[in-house]
Amino acid sequence: MHRGWIDRCLKSLSDSTVPVIPVIIDNGSADGTRDHIPTHYPDSIWLPQEKNLGFGQANNLGIKYALEHNADYVLLLNQDAALATDAIQRMLDVSDGQSLLSPLHLNGDGTRIDHLFRISLQLSTNLMLDDLLINHTLADCYDSAEICAACWLMPLSLIQQIGGFNPLFFHYSEDNNYYHRLLYHQKKVLLVPKAQMYHDRQIVGNVNAFNRRRLHRDLLLIACDINRNIFRRTAEIIRQLFRNYVHELPKRQYIPGTYFLEILWLITHLPAIIRSRKKEKRIAPNWL
């Protein structure tokens, strides 16, 4: 982990106008973080793990801890993110106690909109753009489409009804799946534009490996979407798979047989997927 990230992240929480109790899940780090956190942040709740649980299951541990200790809200915050001092208060001011809330996601130094958050803005209502360009003002919040889980404020009642992240997703797409569940249960996502967070990330790393796993995640995400009939979608999933990916094989450099292996994985895991779909249709704190 980048040491500067975690220090900036936790300092932003300590500087928050709303007091918070940081619950830190260490996914089996081996870079000195396991010594750094308890030494420099003794007031935080430190939950080190022996292995990498992935994004969703690690967050589930933190959410479960918060529920067991009578939290009214749970704030999810990436280690590479930091909050403006008044961000939590601004979200609390507009909370209806039922909806998921998100601040405006900026880049690391706050000079631009986070590059992937722009996609969320494009999918969301145009009312914010109208207000900004025509009325020269912003409302306190706007109904939104799905937003990256790098910073979510989750009311207790929402968690009790929707639950945590589906453990079938190890890393990436678990927040997309969560949004599908919010849609199914008619819950809102509220964007609070006057609340700001800073997401200091870059698209780096092994792009080919990322894209190979992207194929797996896309298939799993479609299969787990409880707003769709899984069996009626099976043929459509396969057609979409080849239509969207085959023509990009040279660019993505998938290994031969990747498509067939992923389809085989999907078929062999259908019982687990069906069980998860049934579970997520129920009003309950699933996966916690």
PDB file of C-alpha atoms in Angstrom:
ATOM      1  CA  MET A   1       0.000   0.000   0.000  1.00  0.00           C
ATOM      2  CA  HIS A   2       1.199   3.530  -0.749  1.00  0.00           C
ATOM      3  CA  ARG A   3       1.998   4.871   2.753  1.00  0.00           C
ATOM      4  CA  GLY A   4       0.968   8.405   1.777  1.00  0.00           C
ATOM      5  CA  TRP A   5      -2.496   7.150   0.828  1.00  0.00           C
ATOM      6  CA  ILE A   6      -3.388   5.634   4.169  1.00  0.00           C
ATOM      7  CA  ASP A   7      -2.009   8.590   6.136  1.00  0.00           C
ATOM      8  CA  ARG A   8      -3.970  11.077   4.054  1.00  0.00           C
ATOM      9  CA  CYS A   9      -7.098   8.915   4.220  1.00  0.00           C
ATOM     10  CA  LEU A  10      -7.052   8.576   8.000  1.00  0.00           C
ATOM     11  CA  LYS A  11      -6.107  12.216   8.573  1.00  0.00           C
ATOM     12  CA  SER A  12      -9.142  13.290   6.550  1.00  0.00           C
ATOM     13  CA  LEU A  13     -11.314  11.178   8.843  1.00  0.00           C
ATOM     14  CA  SER A  14      -9.746  12.643  11.985  1.00  0.00           C
ATOM     15  CA  ASP A  15     -10.300  16.155  10.569  1.00  0.00           C
ATOM     16  CA  SER A  16     -13.952  15.457   9.750  1.00  0.00           C
ATOM     17  CA  THR A  17     -16.491  17.803  11.347  1.00  0.00           C
ATOM     18  CA  VAL A  18     -18.472  14.632  12.169  1.00  0.00           C
ATOM     19  CA  PRO A  19     -16.571  12.342  14.570  1.00  0.00           C
ATOM     20  CA  VAL A  20     -15.986   8.871  13.154  1.00  0.00           C
ATOM     21  CA  ILE A  21     -14.436   5.632  14.353  1.00  0.00           C
ATOM     22  CA  PRO A  22     -12.150   4.220  11.626  1.00  0.00           C
ATOM     23  CA  VAL A  23     -12.422   0.458  11.147  1.00  0.00           C
ATOM     24  CA  ILE A  24      -9.460  -0.643   9.034  1.00  0.00           C
ATOM     25  CA  ILE A  25      -9.404  -4.010   7.270  1.00  0.00           C
ATOM     26  CA  ASP A  26      -5.915  -5.103   6.235  1.00  0.00           C
ATOM     27  CA  ASN A  27      -6.131  -7.651   3.415  1.00  0.00           C
ATOM     28  CA  GLY A  28      -2.965  -9.541   4.295  1.00  0.00           C
ATOM     29  CA  SER A  29      -0.550  -6.708   3.493  1.00  0.00           C
ATOM     30  CA  ALA A  30       3.210  -7.365   3.537  1.00  0.00           C
ATOM     31  CA  ASP A  31       4.552  -3.833   3.070  1.00  0.00           C
ATOM     32  CA  GLY A  32       4.817  -2.640   6.656  1.00  0.00           C
ATOM     33  CA  THR A  33       1.203  -1.459   6.936  1.00  0.00           C
ATOM     34  CA  ARG A  34       0.515  -4.051   9.648  1.00  0.00           C
ATOM     35  CA  ASP A  35       3.037  -2.274  11.885  1.00  0.00           C
ATOM     36  CA  HIS A  36       2.324   1.277  10.738  1.00  0.00           C
ATOM     37  CA  ILE A  37      -1.426   1.388  11.441  1.00  0.00           C
ATOM     38  CA  PRO A  38      -1.557   0.232  15.094  1.00  0.00           C
ATOM     39  CA  THR A  39       1.539   2.287  15.917  1.00  0.00           C
ATOM     40  CA  HIS A  40       0.404   5.590  14.389  1.00  0.00           C
ATOM     41  CA  TYR A  41      -3.392   5.215  14.689  1.00  0.00           C
ATOM     42  CA  PRO A  42      -3.985   3.498  18.041  1.00  0.00           C
ATOM     43  CA  ASP A  43      -7.555   4.840  18.295  1.00  0.00           C
ATOM     44  CA  SER A  44      -8.659   3.080  15.109  1.00  0.00           C
ATOM     45  CA  ILE A  45     -10.180  -0.391  15.022  1.00  0.00           C
ATOM     46  CA  TRP A  46      -7.529  -2.592  13.429  1.00  0.00           C
ATOM     47  CA  LEU A  47      -8.692  -5.866  11.830  1.00  0.00           C
ATOM     48  CA  PRO A  48      -5.719  -7.506  10.061  1.00  0.00           C
ATOM     49  CA  GLN A  49      -6.403 -10.542   7.865  1.00  0.00           C
ATOM     50  CA  GLU A  50      -4.052 -13.366   7.001  1.00  0.00           C
ATOM     51  CA  LYS A  51      -5.014 -13.344   3.329  1.00  0.00           C
ATOM     52  CA  ASN A  52      -6.533 -11.054   0.718  1.00  0.00           C
ATOM     53  CA  LEU A  53     -10.302 -11.360   1.085  1.00  0.00           C
ATOM     54  CA  GLY A  54     -11.018  -9.073  -1.853  1.00  0.00           C
ATOM     55  CA  PHE A  55     -12.834  -5.759  -1.786  1.00  0.00           C
ATOM     56  CA  GLY A  56     -16.349  -6.932  -0.988  1.00  0.00           C
ATOM     57  CA  GLN A  57     -15.673  -9.472   1.739  1.00  0.00           C
ATOM     58  CA  ALA A  58     -13.202  -7.171   3.494  1.00  0.00           C
ATOM     59  CA  ASN A  59     -15.786  -4.389   3.511  1.00  0.00           C
ATOM     60  CA  ASN A  60     -18.345  -6.858   4.814  1.00  0.00           C
ATOM     61  CA  LEU A  61     -16.151  -7.413   7.886  1.00  0.00           C
ATOM     62  CA  GLY A  62     -16.062  -3.685   8.551  1.00  0.00           C
ATOM     63  CA  ILE A  63     -19.803  -3.291   7.972  1.00  0.00           C
ATOM     64  CA  LYS A  64     -20.548  -6.209  10.281  1.00  0.00           C
ATOM     65  CA  TYR A  65     -18.322  -4.743  13.002  1.00  0.00           C
ATOM     66  CA  ALA A  66     -20.133  -1.387  12.702  1.00  0.00           C
ATOM     67  CA  LEU A  67     -23.558  -3.033  12.979  1.00  0.00           C
ATOM     68  CA  GLU A  68     -22.500  -5.057  16.009  1.00  0.00           C
ATOM     69  CA  HIS A  69     -21.378  -1.841  17.696  1.00  0.00           C
ATOM     70  CA  ASN A  70     -24.607   0.113  17.110  1.00  0.00           C
ATOM     71  CA  ALA A  71     -23.522   2.361  14.247  1.00  0.00           C
ATOM     72  CA  ASP A  72     -26.208   4.555  12.679  1.00  0.00           C
ATOM     73  CA  TYR A  73     -24.268   4.909   9.420  1.00  0.00           C
ATOM     74  CA  VAL A  74     -21.383   3.120   7.753  1.00  0.00           C
ATOM     75  CA  LEU A  75     -18.926   5.054   5.594  1.00  0.00           C
ATOM     76  CA  LEU A  76     -16.963   3.026   3.050  1.00  0.00           C
ATOM     77  CA  LEU A  77     -13.740   4.769   2.047  1.00  0.00           C
ATOM     78  CA  ASN A  78     -10.904   3.426  -0.112  1.00  0.00           C
ATOM     79  CA  GLN A  79      -7.380   3.621   1.213  1.00  0.00           C
ATOM     80  CA  ASP A  80      -6.460   5.794  -1.819  1.00  0.00           C
ATOM     81  CA  ALA A  81      -9.250   8.282  -1.069  1.00  0.00           C
ATOM     82  CA  ALA A  82      -9.691  11.202   1.321  1.00  0.00           C
ATOM     83  CA  LEU A  83     -12.674  13.335   2.364  1.00  0.00           C
ATOM     84  CA  ALA A  84     -13.210  17.075   2.598  1.00  0.00           C
ATOM     85  CA  THR A  85     -13.703  18.012   6.241  1.00  0.00           C
ATOM     86  CA  ASP A  86     -17.430  18.763   5.819  1.00  0.00           C
ATOM     87  CA  ALA A  87     -18.251  15.917   3.393  1.00  0.00           C
ATOM     88  CA  ILE A  88     -19.892  13.590   5.917  1.00  0.00           C
ATOM     89  CA  GLN A  89     -21.952  16.394   7.450  1.00  0.00           C
ATOM     90  CA  ARG A  90     -23.213  17.492   4.040  1.00  0.00           C
ATOM     91  CA  MET A  91     -24.325  13.944   3.260  1.00  0.00           C
ATOM     92  CA  LEU A  92     -25.990  13.523   6.635  1.00  0.00           C
ATOM     93  CA  ASP A  93     -27.856  16.802   6.143  1.00  0.00           C
ATOM     94  CA  VAL A  94     -29.701  15.411   3.101  1.00  0.00           C
ATOM     95  CA  SER A  95     -30.003  11.778   4.176  1.00  0.00           C
ATOM     96  CA  ASP A  96     -33.489  10.278   4.254  1.00  0.00           C
ATOM     97  CA  GLY A  97     -32.230   7.343   6.308  1.00  0.00           C
ATOM     98  CA  GLN A  98     -33.008   4.934   3.462  1.00  0.00           C
ATOM     99  CA  SER A  99     -30.855   5.868   0.472  1.00  0.00           C
ATOM    100  CA  LEU A 100     -27.202   5.267  -0.332  1.00  0.00           C
ATOM    101  CA  LEU A 101     -25.258   8.545  -0.453  1.00  0.00           C
ATOM    102  CA  SER A 102     -22.121   9.559  -2.305  1.00  0.00           C
ATOM    103  CA  PRO A 103     -20.055  12.746  -2.450  1.00  0.00           C
ATOM    104  CA  LEU A 104     -18.644  14.190  -5.657  1.00  0.00           C
ATOM    105  CA  HIS A 105     -15.555  12.162  -6.624  1.00  0.00           C
ATOM    106  CA  LEU A 106     -12.593  14.350  -7.593  1.00  0.00           C
ATOM    107  CA  ASN A 107      -9.094  13.362  -8.616  1.00  0.00           C
ATOM    108  CA  GLY A 108      -6.276  13.216  -6.084  1.00  0.00           C
ATOM    109  CA  ASP A 109      -5.539  16.956  -5.944  1.00  0.00           C
ATOM    110  CA  GLY A 110      -9.150  18.053  -6.387  1.00  0.00           C
ATOM    111  CA  THR A 111      -8.576  19.841  -9.684  1.00  0.00           C
ATOM    112  CA  ARG A 112     -10.825  17.671 -11.872  1.00  0.00           C
ATOM    113  CA  ILE A 113     -13.676  15.175 -11.712  1.00  0.00           C
ATOM    114  CA  ASP A 114     -12.358  11.634 -11.213  1.00  0.00           C
ATOM    115  CA  HIS A 115     -12.037  10.119 -14.695  1.00  0.00           C
ATOM    116  CA  LEU A 116     -14.221   7.067 -13.995  1.00  0.00           C
ATOM    117  CA  PHE A 117     -16.736   9.062 -11.948  1.00  0.00           C
ATOM    118  CA  ARG A 118     -17.535  10.970 -15.144  1.00  0.00           C
ATOM    119  CA  ILE A 119     -19.233   7.813 -16.377  1.00  0.00           C
ATOM    120  CA  SER A 120     -21.549   7.890 -13.369  1.00  0.00           C
ATOM    121  CA  LEU A 121     -22.405  11.506 -14.117  1.00  0.00           C
ATOM    122  CA  GLN A 122     -23.206  10.646 -17.727  1.00  0.00           C
ATOM    123  CA  LEU A 123     -25.572   7.878 -16.609  1.00  0.00           C
ATOM    124  CA  SER A 124     -27.263  10.064 -14.017  1.00  0.00           C
ATOM    125  CA  THR A 125     -29.991  12.641 -14.362  1.00  0.00           C
ATOM    126  CA  ASN A 126     -29.280  15.801 -16.367  1.00  0.00           C
ATOM    127  CA  LEU A 127     -30.910  17.986 -13.714  1.00  0.00           C
ATOM    128  CA  MET A 128     -27.545  18.751 -12.148  1.00  0.00           C
ATOM    129  CA  LEU A 129     -26.156  20.006 -15.454  1.00  0.00           C
ATOM    130  CA  ASP A 130     -29.285  22.107 -15.989  1.00  0.00           C
ATOM    131  CA  ASP A 131     -28.947  23.626 -12.528  1.00  0.00           C
ATOM    132  CA  LEU A 132     -25.276  24.351 -12.992  1.00  0.00           C
ATOM    133  CA  LEU A 133     -25.455  25.917 -16.469  1.00  0.00           C
ATOM    134  CA  ILE A 134     -28.848  27.598 -16.323  1.00  0.00           C
ATOM    135  CA  ASN A 135     -29.599  28.333 -12.694  1.00  0.00           C
ATOM    136  CA  HIS A 136     -25.931  28.730 -11.699  1.00  0.00           C
ATOM    137  CA  THR A 137     -26.527  26.816  -8.501  1.00  0.00           C
ATOM    138  CA  LEU A 138     -26.647  23.260  -7.260  1.00  0.00           C
ATOM    139  CA  ALA A 139     -29.286  21.407  -5.292  1.00  0.00           C
ATOM    140  CA  ASP A 140     -28.222  19.660  -2.109  1.00  0.00           C
ATOM    141  CA  CYS A 141     -28.580  16.221  -3.747  1.00  0.00           C
ATOM    142  CA  TYR A 142     -29.594  14.493  -6.966  1.00  0.00           C
ATOM    143  CA  ASP A 143     -30.936  11.051  -7.791  1.00  0.00           C
ATOM    144  CA  SER A 144     -28.076   9.157  -9.379  1.00  0.00           C
ATOM    145  CA  ALA A 145     -27.239   5.971 -11.238  1.00  0.00           C
ATOM    146  CA  GLU A 146     -24.578   3.623  -9.876  1.00  0.00           C
ATOM    147  CA  ILE A 147     -21.515   5.195  -8.294  1.00  0.00           C
ATOM    148  CA  CYS A 148     -18.160   3.601  -7.492  1.00  0.00           C
ATOM    149  CA  ALA A 149     -17.999   2.278  -3.906  1.00  0.00           C
ATOM    150  CA  ALA A 150     -14.750   4.145  -3.212  1.00  0.00           C
ATOM    151  CA  CYS A 151     -16.872   6.347  -0.936  1.00  0.00           C
ATOM    152  CA  TRP A 152     -20.378   5.369   0.138  1.00  0.00           C
ATOM    153  CA  LEU A 153     -22.370   6.524   3.129  1.00  0.00           C
ATOM    154  CA  MET A 154     -24.809   3.765   4.059  1.00  0.00           C
ATOM    155  CA  PRO A 155     -27.628   4.228   6.598  1.00  0.00           C
ATOM    156  CA  LEU A 156     -28.224   1.395   9.033  1.00  0.00           C
ATOM    157  CA  SER A 157     -31.729   0.727   7.678  1.00  0.00           C
ATOM    158  CA  LEU A 158     -30.358   0.299   4.145  1.00  0.00           C
ATOM    159  CA  ILE A 159     -27.802  -2.271   5.283  1.00  0.00           C
ATOM    160  CA  GLN A 160     -30.409  -4.151   7.295  1.00  0.00           C
ATOM    161  CA  GLN A 161     -32.527  -4.488   4.152  1.00  0.00           C
ATOM    162  CA  ILE A 162     -29.920  -4.970   1.405  1.00  0.00           C
ATOM    163  CA  GLY A 163     -26.926  -6.351   3.288  1.00  0.00           C
ATOM    164  CA  GLY A 164     -23.278  -6.411   2.290  1.00  0.00           C
ATOM    165  CA  PHE A 165     -21.381  -7.325  -0.874  1.00  0.00           C
ATOM    166  CA  ASN A 166     -21.943 -10.595  -2.708  1.00  0.00           C
ATOM    167  CA  PRO A 167     -18.884 -12.834  -2.028  1.00  0.00           C
ATOM    168  CA  LEU A 168     -19.030 -14.267  -5.563  1.00  0.00           C
ATOM    169  CA  PHE A 169     -17.281 -11.035  -6.597  1.00  0.00           C
ATOM    170  CA  PHE A 170     -13.669 -10.910  -5.445  1.00  0.00           C
ATOM    171  CA  HIS A 171     -12.517  -7.532  -6.746  1.00  0.00           C
ATOM    172  CA  TYR A 172     -14.384  -5.119  -9.054  1.00  0.00           C
ATOM    173  CA  SER A 173     -18.058  -5.238 -10.083  1.00  0.00           C
ATOM    174  CA  GLU A 174     -19.274  -5.938  -6.536  1.00  0.00           C
ATOM    175  CA  ASP A 175     -20.533  -2.342  -6.374  1.00  0.00           C
ATOM    176  CA  ASN A 176     -22.288  -2.785  -9.740  1.00  0.00           C
ATOM    177  CA  ASN A 177     -24.001  -5.863  -8.328  1.00  0.00           C
ATOM    178  CA  TYR A 178     -24.971  -3.910  -5.217  1.00  0.00           C
ATOM    179  CA  TYR A 179     -26.561  -1.236  -7.406  1.00  0.00           C
ATOM    180  CA  HIS A 180     -28.620  -3.905  -9.187  1.00  0.00           C
ATOM    181  CA  ARG A 181     -29.904  -4.984  -5.778  1.00  0.00           C
ATOM    182  CA  LEU A 182     -30.766  -1.393  -4.853  1.00  0.00           C
ATOM    183  CA  LEU A 183     -32.788  -1.127  -8.063  1.00  0.00           C
ATOM    184  CA  TYR A 184     -34.622  -4.362  -7.321  1.00  0.00           C
ATOM    185  CA  HIS A 185     -35.567  -3.194  -3.825  1.00  0.00           C
ATOM    186  CA  GLN A 186     -36.429   0.311  -5.080  1.00  0.00           C
ATOM    187  CA  LYS A 187     -33.730   2.091  -3.127  1.00  0.00           C
ATOM    188  CA  LYS A 188     -32.146   5.333  -4.288  1.00  0.00           C
ATOM    189  CA  VAL A 189     -28.574   6.465  -4.788  1.00  0.00           C
ATOM    190  CA  LEU A 190     -28.185  10.137  -3.895  1.00  0.00           C
ATOM    191  CA  LEU A 191     -25.270  12.200  -5.176  1.00  0.00           C
ATOM    192  CA  VAL A 192     -24.384  15.102  -2.867  1.00  0.00           C
ATOM    193  CA  PRO A 193     -22.340  17.429  -5.114  1.00  0.00           C
ATOM    194  CA  LYS A 194     -21.359  19.882  -2.380  1.00  0.00           C
ATOM    195  CA  ALA A 195     -19.725  17.032  -0.475  1.00  0.00           C
ATOM    196  CA  GLN A 196     -16.344  16.193  -1.969  1.00  0.00           C
ATOM    197  CA  MET A 197     -13.841  13.371  -1.813  1.00  0.00           C
ATOM    198  CA  TYR A 198     -10.463  12.945  -3.493  1.00  0.00           C
ATOM    199  CA  HIS A 199      -9.639   9.667  -5.225  1.00  0.00           C
ATOM    200  CA  ASP A 200      -5.910   9.480  -5.929  1.00  0.00           C
ATOM    201  CA  ARG A 201      -5.766   6.699  -8.503  1.00  0.00           C
ATOM    202  CA  GLN A 202      -4.358   5.996 -11.913  1.00  0.00           C
ATOM    203  CA  ILE A 203      -5.150   3.228 -14.404  1.00  0.00           C
ATOM    204  CA  VAL A 204      -1.935   1.231 -14.131  1.00  0.00           C
ATOM    205  CA  GLY A 205      -0.791  -2.344 -13.768  1.00  0.00           C
ATOM    206  CA  ASN A 206      -1.193  -5.421 -15.935  1.00  0.00           C
ATOM    207  CA  VAL A 207      -3.914  -4.313 -18.339  1.00  0.00           C
ATOM    208  CA  ASN A 208      -4.063  -7.690 -20.100  1.00  0.00           C
ATOM    209  CA  ALA A 209      -4.627  -9.523 -16.831  1.00  0.00           C
ATOM    210  CA  PHE A 210      -7.251  -6.952 -15.841  1.00  0.00           C
ATOM    211  CA  ASN A 211      -9.120  -7.484 -19.111  1.00  0.00           C
ATOM    212  CA  ARG A 212      -9.038 -11.262 -18.784  1.00  0.00           C
ATOM    213  CA  ARG A 213     -10.705 -10.949 -15.401  1.00  0.00           C
ATOM    214  CA  ARG A 214     -13.032  -8.321 -16.821  1.00  0.00           C
ATOM    215  CA  LEU A 215     -14.579 -10.964 -19.055  1.00  0.00           C
ATOM    216  CA  HIS A 216     -15.225 -13.119 -15.996  1.00  0.00           C
ATOM    217  CA  ARG A 217     -16.694 -10.199 -14.044  1.00  0.00           C
ATOM    218  CA  ASP A 218     -18.955  -9.098 -16.882  1.00  0.00           C
ATOM    219  CA  LEU A 219     -20.441 -12.568 -17.244  1.00  0.00           C
ATOM    220  CA  LEU A 220     -20.893 -12.948 -13.497  1.00  0.00           C
ATOM    221  CA  LEU A 221     -22.454  -9.509 -13.173  1.00  0.00           C
ATOM    222  CA  ILE A 222     -25.054 -10.270 -15.837  1.00  0.00           C
ATOM    223  CA  ALA A 223     -25.840 -13.684 -14.369  1.00  0.00           C
ATOM    224  CA  CYS A 224     -26.263 -12.296 -10.850  1.00  0.00           C
ATOM    225  CA  ASP A 225     -28.510  -9.381 -11.830  1.00  0.00           C
ATOM    226  CA  ILE A 226     -31.753 -10.092  -9.949  1.00  0.00           C
ATOM    227  CA  ASN A 227     -33.613  -7.634 -12.182  1.00  0.00           C
ATOM    228  CA  ARG A 228     -33.252 -10.129 -15.068  1.00  0.00           C
ATOM    229  CA  ASN A 229     -34.340 -13.727 -15.639  1.00  0.00           C
ATOM    230  CA  ILE A 230     -31.127 -15.753 -15.594  1.00  0.00           C
ATOM    231  CA  PHE A 231     -32.303 -18.572 -17.849  1.00  0.00           C
ATOM    232  CA  ARG A 232     -33.828 -16.314 -20.464  1.00  0.00           C
ATOM    233  CA  ARG A 233     -30.609 -14.330 -20.483  1.00  0.00           C
ATOM    234  CA  THR A 234     -28.217 -17.293 -20.931  1.00  0.00           C
ATOM    235  CA  ALA A 235     -28.265 -17.346 -24.742  1.00  0.00           C
ATOM    236  CA  GLU A 236     -28.190 -13.571 -24.823  1.00  0.00           C
ATOM    237  CA  ILE A 237     -25.162 -13.537 -22.525  1.00  0.00           C
ATOM    238  CA  ILE A 238     -23.243 -15.859 -24.845  1.00  0.00           C
ATOM    239  CA  ARG A 239     -24.182 -13.864 -27.951  1.00  0.00           C
ATOM    240  CA  GLN A 240     -23.215 -10.631 -26.245  1.00  0.00           C
ATOM    241  CA  LEU A 241     -19.949 -12.169 -25.127  1.00  0.00           C
ATOM    242  CA  PHE A 242     -18.817 -12.918 -28.659  1.00  0.00           C
ATOM    243  CA  ARG A 243     -20.277  -9.742 -30.130  1.00  0.00           C
ATOM    244  CA  ASN A 244     -18.565  -7.451 -27.625  1.00  0.00           C
ATOM    245  CA  TYR A 245     -15.249  -9.232 -27.164  1.00  0.00           C
ATOM    246  CA  VAL A 246     -14.259 -11.374 -30.154  1.00  0.00           C
ATOM    247  CA  HIS A 247     -13.540  -8.410 -32.418  1.00  0.00           C
ATOM    248  CA  GLU A 248     -11.253  -7.025 -29.693  1.00  0.00           C
ATOM    249  CA  LEU A 249      -9.225 -10.207 -29.209  1.00  0.00           C
ATOM    250  CA  PRO A 250      -6.012  -8.833 -30.756  1.00  0.00           C
ATOM    251  CA  LYS A 251      -6.237  -5.649 -28.697  1.00  0.00           C
ATOM    252  CA  ARG A 252      -7.112  -7.373 -25.413  1.00  0.00           C
ATOM    253  CA  GLN A 253      -4.785 -10.328 -26.073  1.00  0.00           C
ATOM    254  CA  TYR A 254      -6.988 -12.949 -24.470  1.00  0.00           C
ATOM    255  CA  ILE A 255      -5.445 -16.373 -24.266  1.00  0.00           C
ATOM    256  CA  PRO A 256      -7.039 -19.025 -26.534  1.00  0.00           C
ATOM    257  CA  GLY A 257     -10.019 -20.690 -24.945  1.00  0.00           C
ATOM    258  CA  THR A 258     -10.707 -17.883 -22.458  1.00  0.00           C
ATOM    259  CA  TYR A 259     -14.288 -17.480 -23.648  1.00  0.00           C
ATOM    260  CA  PHE A 260     -15.092 -21.159 -23.365  1.00  0.00           C
ATOM    261  CA  LEU A 261     -13.446 -21.452 -19.954  1.00  0.00           C
ATOM    262  CA  GLU A 262     -15.464 -18.540 -18.620  1.00  0.00           C
ATOM    263  CA  ILE A 263     -18.717 -19.927 -20.024  1.00  0.00           C
ATOM    264  CA  LEU A 264     -17.855 -23.293 -18.482  1.00  0.00           C
ATOM    265  CA  TRP A 265     -17.154 -21.575 -15.144  1.00  0.00           C
ATOM    266  CA  LEU A 266     -20.510 -19.814 -15.361  1.00  0.00           C
ATOM    267  CA  ILE A 267     -22.371 -23.050 -16.081  1.00  0.00           C
ATOM    268  CA  THR A 268     -20.660 -24.998 -13.290  1.00  0.00           C
ATOM    269  CA  HIS A 269     -21.363 -22.200 -10.808  1.00  0.00           C
ATOM    270  CA  LEU A 270     -25.007 -21.723 -11.754  1.00  0.00           C
ATOM    271  CA  PRO A 271     -26.258 -23.379  -8.522  1.00  0.00           C
ATOM    272  CA  ALA A 272     -24.266 -20.907  -6.389  1.00  0.00           C
ATOM    273  CA  ILE A 273     -25.410 -18.002  -8.558  1.00  0.00           C
ATOM    274  CA  ILE A 274     -29.046 -19.061  -8.303  1.00  0.00           C
ATOM    275  CA  ARG A 275     -28.730 -19.346  -4.522  1.00  0.00           C
ATOM    276  CA  SER A 276     -27.227 -15.877  -4.325  1.00  0.00           C
ATOM    277  CA  ARG A 277     -30.034 -14.454  -6.473  1.00  0.00           C
ATOM    278  CA  LYS A 278     -32.679 -15.942  -4.182  1.00  0.00           C
ATOM    279  CA  LYS A 279     -30.861 -14.595  -1.157  1.00  0.00           C
ATOM    280  CA  GLU A 280     -30.550 -11.085  -2.555  1.00  0.00           C
ATOM    281  CA  LYS A 281     -34.242 -10.886  -3.379  1.00  0.00           C
ATOM    282  CA  ARG A 282     -35.035 -11.175   0.317  1.00  0.00           C
ATOM    283  CA  ILE A 283     -35.126  -8.188   2.653  1.00  0.00           C
ATOM    284  CA  ALA A 284     -32.320  -9.132   5.035  1.00  0.00           C
ATOM    285  CA  PRO A 285     -28.734  -8.182   5.970  1.00  0.00           C
ATOM    286  CA  ASN A 286     -27.373 -10.665   3.416  1.00  0.00           C
ATOM    287  CA  TRP A 287     -23.697 -11.671   3.424  1.00  0.00           C
ATOM    288  CA  LEU A 288     -23.068 -10.125   6.867  1.00  0.00           C
TER     289      LEU A 288
END
